[in-house]
Coordinates of C-alpha atoms in Angstrom, one line a residue:
M1 CA 110.4 90.6 36.2
Q2 CA 114.1 91.0 37.4
L3 CA 115.1 92.7 40.3
Y4 CA 118.8 94.0 40.2
S5 CA 121.1 94.6 43.3
T6 CA 120.8 98.3 42.8
G7 CA 116.9 98.1 43.2
G8 CA 116.2 98.6 39.7
V9 CA 113.8 96.5 37.9
K10 CA 113.4 95.2 34.5
V11 CA 110.1 93.5 33.0
R12 CA 111.4 90.9 30.3
Q13 CA 109.0 89.4 27.8
L14 CA 110.3 85.9 27.9
N15 CA 109.1 84.4 24.5
L16 CA 110.7 87.4 22.7
H17 CA 113.7 87.7 25.1
Q18 CA 113.5 91.5 25.1
I19 CA 113.0 93.8 28.0
V20 CA 109.9 95.7 27.6
A21 CA 110.3 98.2 30.6
F22 CA 112.7 99.3 33.1
S23 CA 113.0 101.3 36.4
A24 CA 116.1 103.3 37.5
A25 CA 117.8 102.2 40.4
A26 CA 116.4 102.9 43.8
A27 CA 118.2 105.3 46.2
G28 CA 119.6 103.8 49.2
F29 CA 119.0 100.3 48.3
D30 CA 120.5 97.8 50.5
A31 CA 121.1 94.5 48.6
S32 CA 122.4 92.8 51.7
R33 CA 118.9 92.3 53.1
F34 CA 115.5 90.8 51.7
H35 CA 112.9 92.9 50.1
K36 CA 109.4 92.4 49.3
L37 CA 108.7 92.2 45.8
E38 CA 105.0 92.0 44.6
I39 CA 103.7 91.6 41.1
T40 CA 100.0 92.1 40.1
A41 CA 99.2 90.8 36.7
R42 CA 95.9 91.2 34.9
G43 CA 95.1 90.8 31.2
S44 CA 97.9 92.4 29.3
E45 CA 99.3 94.7 32.2
L46 CA 101.4 94.3 35.2
Q47 CA 102.1 96.3 38.2
V48 CA 105.0 95.9 40.6
A49 CA 105.5 96.8 44.1
L50 CA 109.1 96.9 45.9
D51 CA 108.9 97.3 49.8
G52 CA 105.4 98.7 49.4
N53 CA 106.2 101.1 46.9
V54 CA 104.5 100.9 43.4
V55 CA 107.7 100.9 40.9
E56 CA 107.5 103.6 38.0
F57 CA 108.9 102.2 34.7
D58 CA 110.2 103.5 31.3
Q59 CA 108.2 101.5 28.6
G60 CA 109.2 103.0 25.3
G61 CA 110.2 106.5 26.6
R62 CA 106.8 107.0 28.6
M63 CA 107.0 106.8 32.4
V64 CA 104.1 104.1 33.7
R65 CA 103.2 102.3 36.6
R66 CA 101.4 99.5 34.7
V67 CA 103.6 97.9 32.2
A68 CA 101.6 96.6 28.9
I69 CA 102.8 93.3 28.2
P70 CA 101.3 92.5 24.5
A71 CA 100.4 89.1 23.6
S72 CA 102.9 88.8 20.5
W73 CA 102.4 85.2 20.7
E74 CA 99.1 85.6 19.3
G75 CA 100.6 86.3 15.8
P76 CA 100.7 86.5 13.2
P77 CA 101.9 84.2 12.8
R78 CA 100.8 82.3 16.3
T79 CA 104.0 81.3 18.4
G80 CA 102.1 80.0 21.4
Y81 CA 99.5 80.2 24.1
D82 CA 100.0 81.6 27.6
Q83 CA 96.7 80.3 28.7
G84 CA 96.9 82.6 31.8
T85 CA 100.2 81.6 32.8
A86 CA 102.9 83.4 34.9
G87 CA 106.4 82.0 35.9
V88 CA 109.0 82.7 38.7
A89 CA 112.8 82.3 38.1
F90 CA 116.0 83.3 39.6
G91 CA 119.4 83.8 37.7
A92 CA 122.5 86.2 37.8
E93 CA 122.8 87.6 34.3
P94 CA 125.1 87.2 32.3
R95 CA 126.6 84.5 34.1
G96 CA 123.7 82.2 35.1
A97 CA 122.9 80.9 38.5
G98 CA 123.8 83.2 41.6
G99 CA 123.3 83.6 45.2
Q100 CA 119.7 84.5 45.1
Q101 CA 117.5 83.5 48.0
A102 CA 113.5 83.8 48.2
R103 CA 111.3 83.2 51.2
N104 CA 107.2 83.5 51.7
I105 CA 106.7 83.3 48.1
A106 CA 102.8 83.2 47.3
I107 CA 100.9 83.0 44.4
G108 CA 97.2 83.8 44.4
A109 CA 94.1 85.0 41.9
I110 CA 93.5 88.8 42.3
Q111 CA 90.4 89.3 44.1

């Protein structure tokens, strides 16, 4: 999941290096202040909230609030195992590292 300075969000499937869903830029988004970004992942779906508002994505031409992340690594042929893992990364595409900041990162199980 990538948050852009426009307030737009993209969901990237890392093992295939492709964007699977994206949102429009958020009206009035202020890139100079911190924003609350929440991601809930369960099974092969995820949901994103930006500043408490669920983000609506374009996934394959359909507008959705829950993004499907197919387990393409299961093959055929099998290219990996996720074992329930997820990751957090920062970057400034296409140039690499940027001036991103994060605070109060919390990772927990869905209750």
